[in-house]
Coordinates of C-alpha atoms and ligand atoms in Angstrom, one line a residue:
M8 CA -24.2 7.2 5.6
T9 CA -23.7 10.3 3.2
D10 CA -25.0 10.2 -0.3
R11 CA -21.4 10.0 -1.6
S12 CA -20.7 7.1 0.6
N13 CA -23.9 5.3 -0.4
E14 CA -23.1 5.9 -4.1
R15 CA -19.5 4.5 -3.6
T16 CA -20.9 1.4 -1.8
A17 CA -23.4 0.9 -4.7
L18 CA -20.7 1.4 -7.4
L19 CA -18.5 -1.2 -5.7
A20 CA -21.3 -3.6 -5.7
A21 CA -22.0 -2.9 -9.4
L22 CA -18.3 -3.5 -10.0
R23 CA -18.6 -7.0 -8.6
M24 CA -21.5 -7.7 -10.8
A25 CA -19.8 -6.5 -13.9
A26 CA -16.7 -8.6 -13.0
V27 CA -18.9 -11.8 -13.0
S28 CA -19.6 -11.5 -16.6
R29 CA -16.2 -9.9 -17.7
P30 CA -15.2 -10.9 -21.2
P31 CA -12.0 -12.9 -21.7
I32 CA -9.0 -10.5 -22.3
A33 CA -7.8 -12.2 -25.5
E34 CA -11.3 -11.7 -27.0
L35 CA -11.1 -8.0 -26.3
F36 CA -8.0 -7.8 -28.5
E37 CA -9.8 -9.8 -31.2
Q38 CA -12.7 -7.3 -31.1
D39 CA -10.3 -4.3 -31.1
P40 CA -6.8 -4.7 -32.4
G41 CA -6.2 -1.1 -31.5
R42 CA -6.9 -1.9 -27.8
F43 CA -3.3 -1.1 -26.8
G44 CA -3.7 2.5 -27.8
A45 CA -7.1 2.8 -26.1
F46 CA -5.9 1.2 -22.8
S47 CA -2.4 2.7 -22.4
R48 CA -1.3 6.2 -21.5
S49 CA 2.2 7.9 -21.1
A50 CA 3.4 10.7 -18.7
A51 CA 6.6 11.7 -16.9
G52 CA 8.7 9.3 -19.2
L53 CA 6.5 6.3 -18.2
T54 CA 4.0 4.4 -20.3
L55 CA 1.3 2.5 -18.5
D56 CA -0.3 -0.4 -20.5
Y57 CA -3.4 -1.9 -19.0
S58 CA -4.8 -3.3 -22.1
K59 CA -4.2 -6.9 -20.8
T60 CA -6.9 -6.6 -18.3
A61 CA -10.6 -7.4 -18.8
L62 CA -11.6 -3.7 -18.5
T63 CA -13.9 -2.5 -21.2
D64 CA -15.1 1.1 -22.0
A65 CA -18.0 0.4 -19.8
T66 CA -16.2 -1.0 -16.8
R67 CA -13.6 1.8 -17.1
D68 CA -16.4 4.3 -17.0
Q69 CA -17.8 2.5 -13.9
L70 CA -14.4 2.9 -12.2
L71 CA -14.1 6.5 -13.2
A72 CA -17.6 7.1 -11.6
L73 CA -16.3 5.3 -8.5
A74 CA -13.3 7.6 -8.4
K75 CA -15.6 10.6 -8.7
A76 CA -17.9 9.3 -5.9
A77 CA -14.9 8.8 -3.8
D78 CA -13.8 12.4 -4.5
V79 CA -10.3 11.3 -5.5
E80 CA -9.5 14.7 -7.1
G81 CA -10.8 16.6 -4.1
R82 CA -8.8 14.4 -1.7
R83 CA -5.8 14.7 -3.9
D84 CA -5.9 18.5 -3.8
A85 CA -6.4 18.4 0.0
M86 CA -3.2 16.3 0.3
F87 CA -1.2 18.6 -1.9
A88 CA -2.6 21.6 0.0
G89 CA -1.3 20.2 3.4
A90 CA -4.6 19.4 4.9
P91 CA -4.2 17.0 7.9
I92 CA -5.5 14.0 6.1
N93 CA -3.8 11.6 8.5
L94 CA -6.7 11.8 10.8
T95 CA -5.6 9.4 13.5
E96 CA -2.3 11.2 14.0
G97 CA -3.5 14.7 13.1
R98 CA -0.9 15.2 10.4
S99 CA -0.5 16.6 7.0
V100 CA 0.9 14.1 4.4
L101 CA 3.3 16.2 2.4
H102 CA 6.0 13.9 1.0
T103 CA 5.2 15.8 -2.3
A104 CA 6.6 19.0 -0.8
L105 CA 10.0 17.4 -0.6
R106 CA 10.3 17.5 -4.4
A107 CA 8.1 20.5 -5.1
P108 CA 9.5 23.5 -7.0
A109 CA 11.5 25.4 -4.4
D110 CA 9.5 28.7 -5.0
R111 CA 6.1 27.1 -4.5
P112 CA 4.8 28.0 -0.9
I113 CA 3.4 25.0 0.9
L114 CA 1.5 25.7 4.0
V115 CA 1.3 23.5 7.1
D116 CA -0.7 24.9 10.0
G117 CA -0.3 28.4 8.2
K118 CA 3.5 28.2 8.0
D119 CA 5.3 27.9 4.6
V120 CA 7.5 24.8 4.9
A121 CA 9.2 25.2 1.5
P122 CA 12.2 27.2 2.8
D123 CA 12.8 24.5 5.5
V124 CA 12.6 21.8 2.9
S125 CA 15.1 23.6 0.6
R126 CA 17.5 24.3 3.5
E127 CA 17.6 20.8 4.8
L128 CA 18.0 19.4 1.3
G129 CA 20.9 21.8 0.9
R130 CA 22.5 20.6 4.2
V131 CA 22.2 17.0 3.1
C132 CA 23.7 17.6 -0.3
A133 CA 26.6 19.8 1.1
F134 CA 27.4 17.1 3.7
A135 CA 27.2 14.3 1.3
E136 CA 29.3 16.1 -1.3
A137 CA 31.9 17.0 1.4
V138 CA 32.2 13.3 2.4
R139 CA 32.3 12.3 -1.3
G140 CA 35.0 14.9 -2.1
G141 CA 37.1 14.1 1.1
A142 CA 36.4 17.5 2.8
V143 CA 34.6 15.8 5.7
K144 CA 37.4 13.5 7.0
T145 CA 37.7 10.5 9.3
A146 CA 39.0 10.9 12.9
A147 CA 42.5 10.3 11.7
G148 CA 42.2 12.8 8.8
G149 CA 41.6 10.3 6.0
R150 CA 38.8 9.7 3.4
F151 CA 35.7 7.7 4.1
T152 CA 35.5 4.7 1.8
D153 CA 32.3 3.2 3.1
V154 CA 29.0 4.4 4.5
V155 CA 26.7 2.3 6.5
N156 CA 23.0 3.4 6.8
I157 CA 21.4 1.9 10.0
G158 CA 17.7 2.1 9.9
I159 CA 14.6 -0.1 9.3
G160 CA 11.3 0.0 7.5
G161 CA 10.9 3.4 5.7
S162 CA 14.3 4.3 7.1
D163 CA 16.0 1.5 5.0
L164 CA 13.8 0.1 2.3
G165 CA 13.6 3.3 0.1
P166 CA 17.3 4.0 0.4
V167 CA 18.3 0.4 -0.3
M168 CA 15.9 0.1 -3.2
A169 CA 17.0 3.4 -4.8
T170 CA 20.7 2.8 -4.2
L171 CA 20.6 -0.6 -5.9
A172 CA 18.5 0.7 -8.7
L173 CA 20.9 3.5 -9.5
A174 CA 24.1 1.4 -9.4
P175 CA 25.4 2.8 -12.7
F176 CA 25.4 6.3 -11.2
H177 CA 27.5 5.4 -8.1
D178 CA 30.7 7.4 -7.9
G179 CA 30.8 7.9 -4.1
P180 CA 31.8 5.8 -1.1
R181 CA 30.5 2.3 -1.1
T182 CA 27.2 2.2 0.7
H183 CA 25.8 -0.6 3.0
F184 CA 22.5 -1.0 4.8
V185 CA 21.9 -2.7 8.2
S186 CA 18.3 -3.1 9.3
N187 CA 17.6 -6.3 11.0
V188 CA 18.2 -6.6 14.8
D189 CA 19.5 -10.1 14.1
P190 CA 23.2 -9.4 14.9
A191 CA 24.1 -11.4 11.8
H192 CA 23.2 -8.4 9.7
L193 CA 25.6 -6.0 11.4
A194 CA 28.3 -8.6 11.9
D195 CA 28.3 -9.7 8.2
T196 CA 28.5 -6.1 7.1
L197 CA 31.2 -4.9 9.5
K198 CA 33.3 -8.0 8.5
T199 CA 34.0 -6.4 5.3
L200 CA 34.7 -2.8 6.7
D201 CA 37.5 -0.9 8.3
P202 CA 36.3 1.2 11.3
A203 CA 39.0 3.9 10.5
S204 CA 37.3 4.7 7.1
T205 CA 33.6 3.9 7.8
L206 CA 30.9 6.5 8.3
F207 CA 27.6 5.5 9.9
I208 CA 24.3 7.1 9.3
V209 CA 21.7 6.3 12.0
A210 CA 18.4 6.9 10.2
S211 CA 15.3 6.9 12.3
K212 CA 12.4 9.2 12.2
T213 CA 11.7 8.7 15.9
F214 CA 15.2 7.6 17.1
T215 CA 13.5 5.2 19.4
T216 CA 13.0 2.2 17.1
A217 CA 14.4 -0.7 19.0
E218 CA 16.2 -2.5 16.2
T219 CA 17.9 0.6 14.9
M220 CA 19.0 1.8 18.4
A221 CA 20.4 -1.7 19.1
N222 CA 22.4 -1.7 15.8
A223 CA 23.5 1.9 16.3
Q224 CA 24.9 1.2 19.8
A225 CA 26.6 -2.0 18.6
A226 CA 28.1 0.0 15.7
R227 CA 29.2 2.7 18.0
A228 CA 30.9 0.3 20.3
W229 CA 32.7 -1.3 17.3
V230 CA 34.0 2.2 16.3
A231 CA 35.0 3.1 19.9
A232 CA 36.8 -0.2 20.6
A233 CA 38.8 0.1 17.3
I234 CA 39.7 3.8 17.1
G235 CA 38.6 5.2 20.4
E236 CA 35.6 6.9 21.9
A237 CA 36.7 10.3 20.7
A238 CA 36.3 9.1 17.1
V239 CA 32.6 8.5 17.4
A240 CA 31.7 12.1 16.8
D241 CA 33.5 12.0 13.4
H242 CA 32.2 8.6 12.4
F243 CA 28.5 9.0 13.0
C244 CA 25.7 11.2 11.7
A245 CA 22.0 11.0 12.1
V246 CA 18.7 11.5 10.2
S247 CA 15.8 12.1 12.4
T248 CA 13.0 14.3 13.6
A249 CA 14.1 13.8 17.2
L250 CA 17.0 16.2 18.1
K251 CA 17.1 15.4 21.8
H252 CA 17.4 11.6 21.3
V253 CA 20.1 12.2 18.6
Q254 CA 22.1 14.4 21.0
A255 CA 21.7 11.9 23.8
F256 CA 23.3 9.3 21.5
G257 CA 26.3 11.6 21.1
I258 CA 25.8 13.0 17.7
A259 CA 26.1 16.8 17.5
P260 CA 23.3 18.9 15.9
D261 CA 25.5 19.9 12.9
R262 CA 25.7 16.2 12.1
M263 CA 22.0 15.6 12.2
F264 CA 19.7 16.1 9.3
G265 CA 16.1 16.7 9.9
F266 CA 12.7 16.1 8.4
W267 CA 9.2 16.7 9.6
D268 CA 6.2 14.7 11.1
W269 CA 4.3 15.2 7.9
V270 CA 6.6 12.9 6.1
G271 CA 5.6 9.3 6.7
G272 CA 8.4 6.7 7.2
R273 CA 7.5 4.8 4.0
Y274 CA 7.3 8.1 2.0
S275 CA 10.6 9.5 3.4
L276 CA 13.3 8.5 0.9
W277 CA 12.9 12.1 -0.7
S278 CA 13.8 13.7 2.6
S279 CA 17.1 13.7 4.6
I280 CA 16.5 9.8 4.8
G281 CA 17.9 9.8 1.4
L282 CA 21.3 10.9 2.6
S283 CA 22.7 7.4 1.8
I284 CA 21.4 7.7 -1.7
V285 CA 23.1 11.1 -2.2
M286 CA 26.4 9.6 -0.7
A287 CA 26.2 7.0 -3.5
I288 CA 25.1 9.0 -6.6
G289 CA 25.8 12.7 -5.7
E290 CA 23.6 15.8 -5.5
R291 CA 23.0 16.2 -9.2
N292 CA 21.6 12.8 -9.6
F293 CA 19.6 13.0 -6.4
R294 CA 18.0 16.3 -7.6
A295 CA 17.2 14.5 -10.9
F296 CA 15.5 11.8 -8.9
L297 CA 13.4 14.4 -7.1
G298 CA 12.7 16.0 -10.5
G299 CA 11.3 12.7 -11.9
A300 CA 8.9 12.4 -8.9
R301 CA 8.0 16.2 -9.4
Q302 CA 7.0 15.5 -12.9
M303 CA 4.7 12.6 -11.8
D304 CA 3.2 14.9 -9.1
E305 CA 2.4 17.5 -11.7
H306 CA 0.8 14.9 -13.9
F307 CA -1.3 13.5 -11.0
R308 CA -2.4 17.0 -10.0
S309 CA -3.3 18.2 -13.5
A310 CA -4.3 15.3 -15.8
P311 CA -8.0 14.4 -16.1
P312 CA -8.8 11.0 -14.4
A313 CA -9.1 9.1 -17.6
E314 CA -5.6 10.1 -18.7
N315 CA -4.0 10.1 -15.3
L316 CA -1.5 7.2 -14.7
P317 CA -1.8 6.9 -10.9
V318 CA -5.6 7.1 -11.1
L319 CA -5.8 4.5 -13.8
M320 CA -3.4 2.2 -12.0
G321 CA -5.4 2.6 -8.8
L322 CA -8.6 1.8 -10.7
V323 CA -7.1 -1.3 -12.2
G324 CA -6.1 -2.3 -8.7
V325 CA -9.6 -1.7 -7.4
W326 CA -11.1 -3.7 -10.4
H327 CA -8.9 -6.6 -9.6
R328 CA -9.3 -6.6 -5.8
N329 CA -12.9 -5.6 -5.4
G330 CA -14.5 -6.4 -8.7
C331 CA -12.8 -9.7 -9.5
G332 CA -11.7 -10.6 -5.9
F333 CA -8.1 -11.4 -6.6
P334 CA -6.2 -11.5 -3.3
A335 CA -2.7 -10.5 -4.4
R336 CA -0.7 -8.8 -7.0
A337 CA 2.9 -9.7 -8.2
V338 CA 5.4 -6.9 -9.0
L339 CA 7.8 -8.3 -11.6
P340 CA 10.5 -5.9 -12.7
Y341 CA 12.5 -7.0 -15.8
E342 CA 15.3 -5.0 -14.4
Q343 CA 17.7 -6.7 -12.0
R344 CA 18.6 -3.4 -10.3
L345 CA 15.0 -3.2 -9.2
V346 CA 15.6 -6.2 -7.1
R347 CA 14.4 -4.5 -3.9
L348 CA 11.4 -2.7 -5.5
P349 CA 8.9 -5.5 -4.5
A350 CA 10.1 -5.3 -0.8
Y351 CA 9.9 -1.5 -0.9
L352 CA 6.4 -1.7 -2.4
Q353 CA 5.4 -4.2 0.3
Q354 CA 5.9 -1.6 2.9
L355 CA 4.6 1.3 0.8
E356 CA 1.4 -0.6 -0.2
M357 CA 0.7 -3.0 2.6
E358 CA 1.6 -0.7 5.6
S359 CA -0.5 2.0 4.0
N360 CA -3.6 0.1 2.7
G361 CA -3.6 -2.9 4.9
K362 CA -6.6 -1.6 6.9
S363 CA -10.0 -2.9 8.0
V364 CA -11.7 0.3 9.1
K365 CA -12.7 3.3 7.2
R366 CA -11.5 6.9 8.2
D367 CA -14.6 7.2 10.5
G368 CA -13.7 4.0 12.2
S369 CA -16.6 1.9 10.7
P370 CA -15.7 -1.4 9.0
V371 CA -14.7 -1.1 5.3
D372 CA -17.2 -2.1 2.5
G373 CA -15.0 -5.0 1.1
P374 CA -11.5 -6.1 0.7
T375 CA -8.7 -3.4 0.9
G376 CA -5.1 -3.6 -0.2
P377 CA -3.9 -6.8 -1.7
L378 CA -0.9 -8.9 -0.8
V379 CA 2.1 -7.5 -2.7
W380 CA 5.0 -9.7 -3.6
G381 CA 7.5 -10.3 -6.4
E382 CA 11.0 -10.8 -7.8
P383 CA 12.8 -9.6 -10.8
G384 CA 12.2 -11.5 -14.1
T385 CA 13.7 -13.6 -15.4
N386 CA 14.6 -15.3 -12.1
G387 CA 11.0 -15.4 -10.9
Q388 CA 10.2 -17.3 -14.1
H389 CA 12.3 -20.3 -12.9
A390 CA 10.7 -20.2 -9.5
F391 CA 7.1 -19.1 -8.9
Y392 CA 5.7 -18.3 -12.4
Q393 CA 4.5 -21.9 -12.5
L394 CA 1.7 -20.8 -10.0
L395 CA 1.0 -17.6 -11.9
H396 CA 0.4 -19.6 -15.0
Q397 CA -1.3 -22.8 -13.7
G398 CA -2.1 -22.2 -10.0
T399 CA -5.7 -22.0 -8.7
D400 CA -5.6 -18.4 -7.8
V401 CA -5.4 -15.6 -10.3
I402 CA -2.8 -13.1 -9.4
P403 CA -2.6 -10.0 -11.5
A404 CA 1.0 -9.2 -12.5
E405 CA 2.7 -5.8 -12.8
F406 CA 5.7 -5.9 -15.2
L407 CA 8.3 -3.1 -15.5
V408 CA 10.7 -3.0 -18.3
G409 CA 13.1 -0.5 -19.8
A410 CA 13.6 -0.2 -23.6
Q411 CA 17.5 0.0 -23.0
G412 CA 19.9 -1.3 -20.5
H413 CA 23.1 0.3 -19.2
E414 CA 25.3 -2.3 -20.8
P415 CA 25.2 -1.5 -24.6
E416 CA 27.9 -4.1 -25.2
H417 CA 25.3 -6.7 -24.0
A418 CA 22.3 -5.4 -26.0
D419 CA 21.6 -8.9 -27.2
M420 CA 21.1 -10.0 -23.6
H421 CA 18.9 -7.1 -22.9
A422 CA 16.8 -8.1 -26.0
M423 CA 16.4 -11.5 -24.4
L424 CA 15.3 -9.9 -21.2
V425 CA 12.7 -7.8 -22.9
A426 CA 11.4 -10.7 -25.1
N427 CA 10.9 -12.7 -21.9
C428 CA 8.9 -9.9 -20.3
L429 CA 6.7 -9.5 -23.4
A430 CA 6.2 -13.3 -23.6
Q431 CA 5.0 -13.6 -20.1
S432 CA 2.3 -11.1 -20.3
E433 CA 1.1 -12.7 -23.6
A434 CA 1.3 -16.3 -22.2
L435 CA -0.6 -15.2 -19.1
M436 CA -3.3 -13.7 -21.2
R437 CA -3.5 -16.2 -24.0
G438 CA -3.0 -19.5 -22.2
R439 CA -3.3 -22.8 -24.0
T440 CA -6.4 -24.8 -24.6
P441 CA -6.7 -28.6 -24.1
E442 CA -6.9 -29.0 -27.9
Q443 CA -3.8 -27.0 -28.5
A444 CA -2.0 -29.0 -25.7
R445 CA -3.0 -32.2 -27.3
D446 CA -2.1 -31.1 -30.9
Q447 CA 1.2 -29.9 -29.7
L448 CA 2.0 -33.3 -28.1
L449 CA 1.0 -35.1 -31.3
A450 CA 3.2 -32.8 -33.4
M451 CA 6.0 -33.7 -31.1
G452 CA 5.5 -37.3 -32.1
R453 CA 3.7 -38.6 -28.9
S454 CA 1.1 -41.3 -29.2
A455 CA -2.7 -40.4 -29.0
E456 CA -2.8 -42.2 -25.7
D457 CA 0.1 -40.2 -24.3
A458 CA -1.3 -37.0 -25.7
D459 CA -4.6 -37.5 -23.9
R460 CA -2.9 -38.4 -20.7
I461 CA -0.4 -35.5 -20.7
A462 CA -2.4 -32.8 -22.2
P463 CA -4.3 -31.7 -19.1
H464 CA -1.0 -31.0 -17.4
R465 CA 0.0 -28.7 -20.3
V466 CA -3.1 -26.7 -20.3
F467 CA -2.9 -23.0 -19.4
P468 CA -6.1 -21.4 -18.4
G469 CA -5.0 -18.0 -19.6
D470 CA -7.0 -14.8 -19.1
R471 CA -4.7 -13.8 -16.4
P472 CA -4.4 -10.1 -16.3
S473 CA -1.3 -7.9 -16.2
V474 CA -0.3 -4.3 -16.5
T475 CA 3.1 -3.2 -17.9
I476 CA 5.2 -0.1 -17.1
L477 CA 7.6 0.9 -19.8
Y478 CA 10.4 3.4 -19.7
R479 CA 13.4 4.2 -21.8
L480 CA 16.3 3.7 -19.4
L481 CA 16.4 3.3 -15.5
D482 CA 18.0 6.6 -14.6
P483 CA 17.4 8.8 -11.5
A484 CA 14.5 10.7 -13.1
T485 CA 12.8 7.6 -14.3
L486 CA 13.1 5.9 -10.9
G487 CA 11.7 9.1 -9.3
A488 CA 8.6 8.9 -11.5
I489 CA 8.1 5.2 -10.9
V490 CA 8.2 5.6 -7.1
A491 CA 5.9 8.6 -7.2
L492 CA 3.5 6.7 -9.5
Y493 CA 3.2 3.9 -6.9
E494 CA 2.8 6.3 -4.0
H495 CA -0.1 8.0 -5.8
R496 CA -1.6 4.7 -6.7
V497 CA -1.7 3.9 -3.0
F498 CA -3.5 7.3 -2.4
V499 CA -6.1 6.6 -5.2
E500 CA -6.9 3.1 -3.8
A501 CA -7.1 4.4 -0.3
A502 CA -9.4 7.2 -1.3
I503 CA -11.8 4.7 -2.9
Y504 CA -11.6 2.4 0.2
D505 CA -12.1 5.5 2.3
I506 CA -9.2 4.4 4.6
N507 CA -6.3 6.4 6.2
A508 CA -3.2 5.2 4.3
Y509 CA -0.9 7.2 6.4
D510 CA -1.0 5.6 9.9
Q511 CA 0.3 2.0 10.9
W512 CA -1.2 1.0 14.2
G513 CA -1.1 -2.6 13.1
V514 CA 2.6 -2.7 13.7
E515 CA 2.3 -1.7 17.4
L516 CA 0.9 -4.8 19.2
G517 CA 3.8 -7.0 18.1
K518 CA 6.3 -4.3 19.3
E519 CA 4.6 -4.1 22.7
L520 CA 4.7 -7.9 23.2
A521 CA 8.3 -8.1 22.0
T522 CA 9.3 -5.7 24.8
A523 CA 7.2 -7.7 27.3
F524 CA 8.8 -11.0 26.2
L525 CA 12.4 -10.0 26.3
P526 CA 12.9 -10.9 30.0
L527 CA 11.4 -14.4 29.2
V528 CA 14.0 -14.8 26.6
T529 CA 16.9 -13.5 28.7
G530 CA 15.8 -15.7 31.6
E531 CA 15.0 -12.8 33.9
K532 CA 11.4 -13.8 34.1
A533 CA 10.0 -17.4 34.1
D534 CA 6.3 -17.1 33.8
A535 CA 5.1 -16.9 30.2
P536 CA 1.5 -16.7 29.0
A537 CA 0.2 -20.2 28.3
S538 CA 0.2 -19.5 24.5
T539 CA 3.8 -18.7 24.4
R540 CA 5.1 -20.9 27.3
G541 CA 5.9 -24.0 25.1
L542 CA 7.9 -22.0 22.6
A543 CA 9.9 -20.1 25.3
E544 CA 10.7 -23.3 27.2
A545 CA 11.7 -25.2 24.0
L546 CA 14.0 -22.3 23.1
K547 CA 15.5 -22.4 26.7
D548 CA 16.1 -26.1 26.4
L549 CA 17.7 -25.7 22.9
R550 CA 20.0 -23.0 24.3
H551 CA 21.3 -25.3 26.8
Q552 CA 22.0 -28.1 24.4
N553 CA 25.5 -28.4 22.7
Ligands
F6P1132 O1 12.3 5.7 11.2 P1 11.8 5.0 12.4 O2 11.1 5.9 13.5 O3 12.9 4.3 13.0 O4 10.7 4.0 12.0 C1 10.9 2.9 11.2 C2 9.7 2.2 10.7 O5 9.0 1.7 11.8 C3 7.6 1.9 11.5 O6 7.0 2.9 12.2 C4 6.8 0.6 11.8 O7 7.4 -0.5 11.5 C5 7.5 2.2 10.0 O8 6.4 2.8 9.6 C6 8.7 3.0 9.9 O9 9.2 3.2 8.5

């Protein structure tokens, strides 16, 4: 082990020790009413409040030392400079190049890729604007009313999340997303559409992903059956890095929008994969979205670690996962339009940091990325917050909330939304003691005997940590900054764990077995492995029942 690696391992161990005797969060506020100011920072239109965690000046210093030992800054610079940090695939990791200033050279293998990025973005925007404006026409010479993006994983989640988030900015064709190979997804979507006015985007980096290809072929057949095979060329376009496969599908090169192997699928919504987003919100808004991310990139590159939002958020994540041993984190946007943010982050964070070996192939020093899940508030409050408040596991919460909504006529409702968000983080931290629970029951007129019996059920342990991300209004630039913040948080945590956040070998085994098992399901092959035989036969029996 190198000195740096030894130091990191020792600092992680020290963090676990520090977490054992961490002070209650509420007590930290009693000691320092100015804690919010000391444990919150703002950049790129976002404020990160991490004061409702048990971090002290001392533990924050420990974490900053850990970031130093892990060379977070050096690794960050290597990523931005195009070094092949995705070691198992020998690739650069340059989603930041997709939103960099157009005149900044970015070298990959000695070649400046900035002109290619700018050209492809220009092509995407020109095509989307031509569809939106009616210059790109249907086979019959009409206007496209609907656009369906067919893709899965990174070729779906980012575009869906962003399109839903930016609904107030939609002024283009209606956009739909089909990802699941369950034919129900395509069928339910097509049911509402007219093939004569629907444009399909087949979005797949590899153009070999089984689910996407099956859906694309089914959509192609739907168009051909309704308006003729000759119409396919007008009603399809593609986003991919695999020109040959795209052409074989029947989509001409001028209808294909490219990107590069140095853009990971889950980091690709800034690339041509964002075509469906541009269709919905237009070029100007999409460029503002890129601009918001660029601001966060500049901040991440230049702010000192103690002031740096992605670094601080990553350190809080490491504190909770590795210091305190918490297994999960809940993402809780108080913003209905961020309804798919948790799903998007599940791929971004769990496909990136759900790893068990370090970059050199040796086992990791401790737990890596946590389980990520969530739902918008206030809906989650009426579902799973019970467990957040009184369950046996502590699950740190991440709240997101805007100062304003897009419905000024309903400012009163937005105020209720915000009050709920603030109430939840306070309640998680403060809790309710047995004495308080008992007194409350007595004040409600319950007998002493009843109060003693019921009070334990109304106790909240409290001391449950959360961070809150604040912004003014969810607009394209703000969304760009939020997504880039999360991308860089993943980077910081991965650097500390010394893992490769940019491959995803863990998805492969299941894909291989699915291919092998298909003949079992279709009945072409009878012999199943013993472990799967029972299920395969039971399904066969069920298929034959009426
Ligand atoms: O864009 P493609 O090549 O269809 O891949 C889709 C998704 O499949 C994965 O490779 C694995 O599930 C993801 O990383 C990726 O986003």
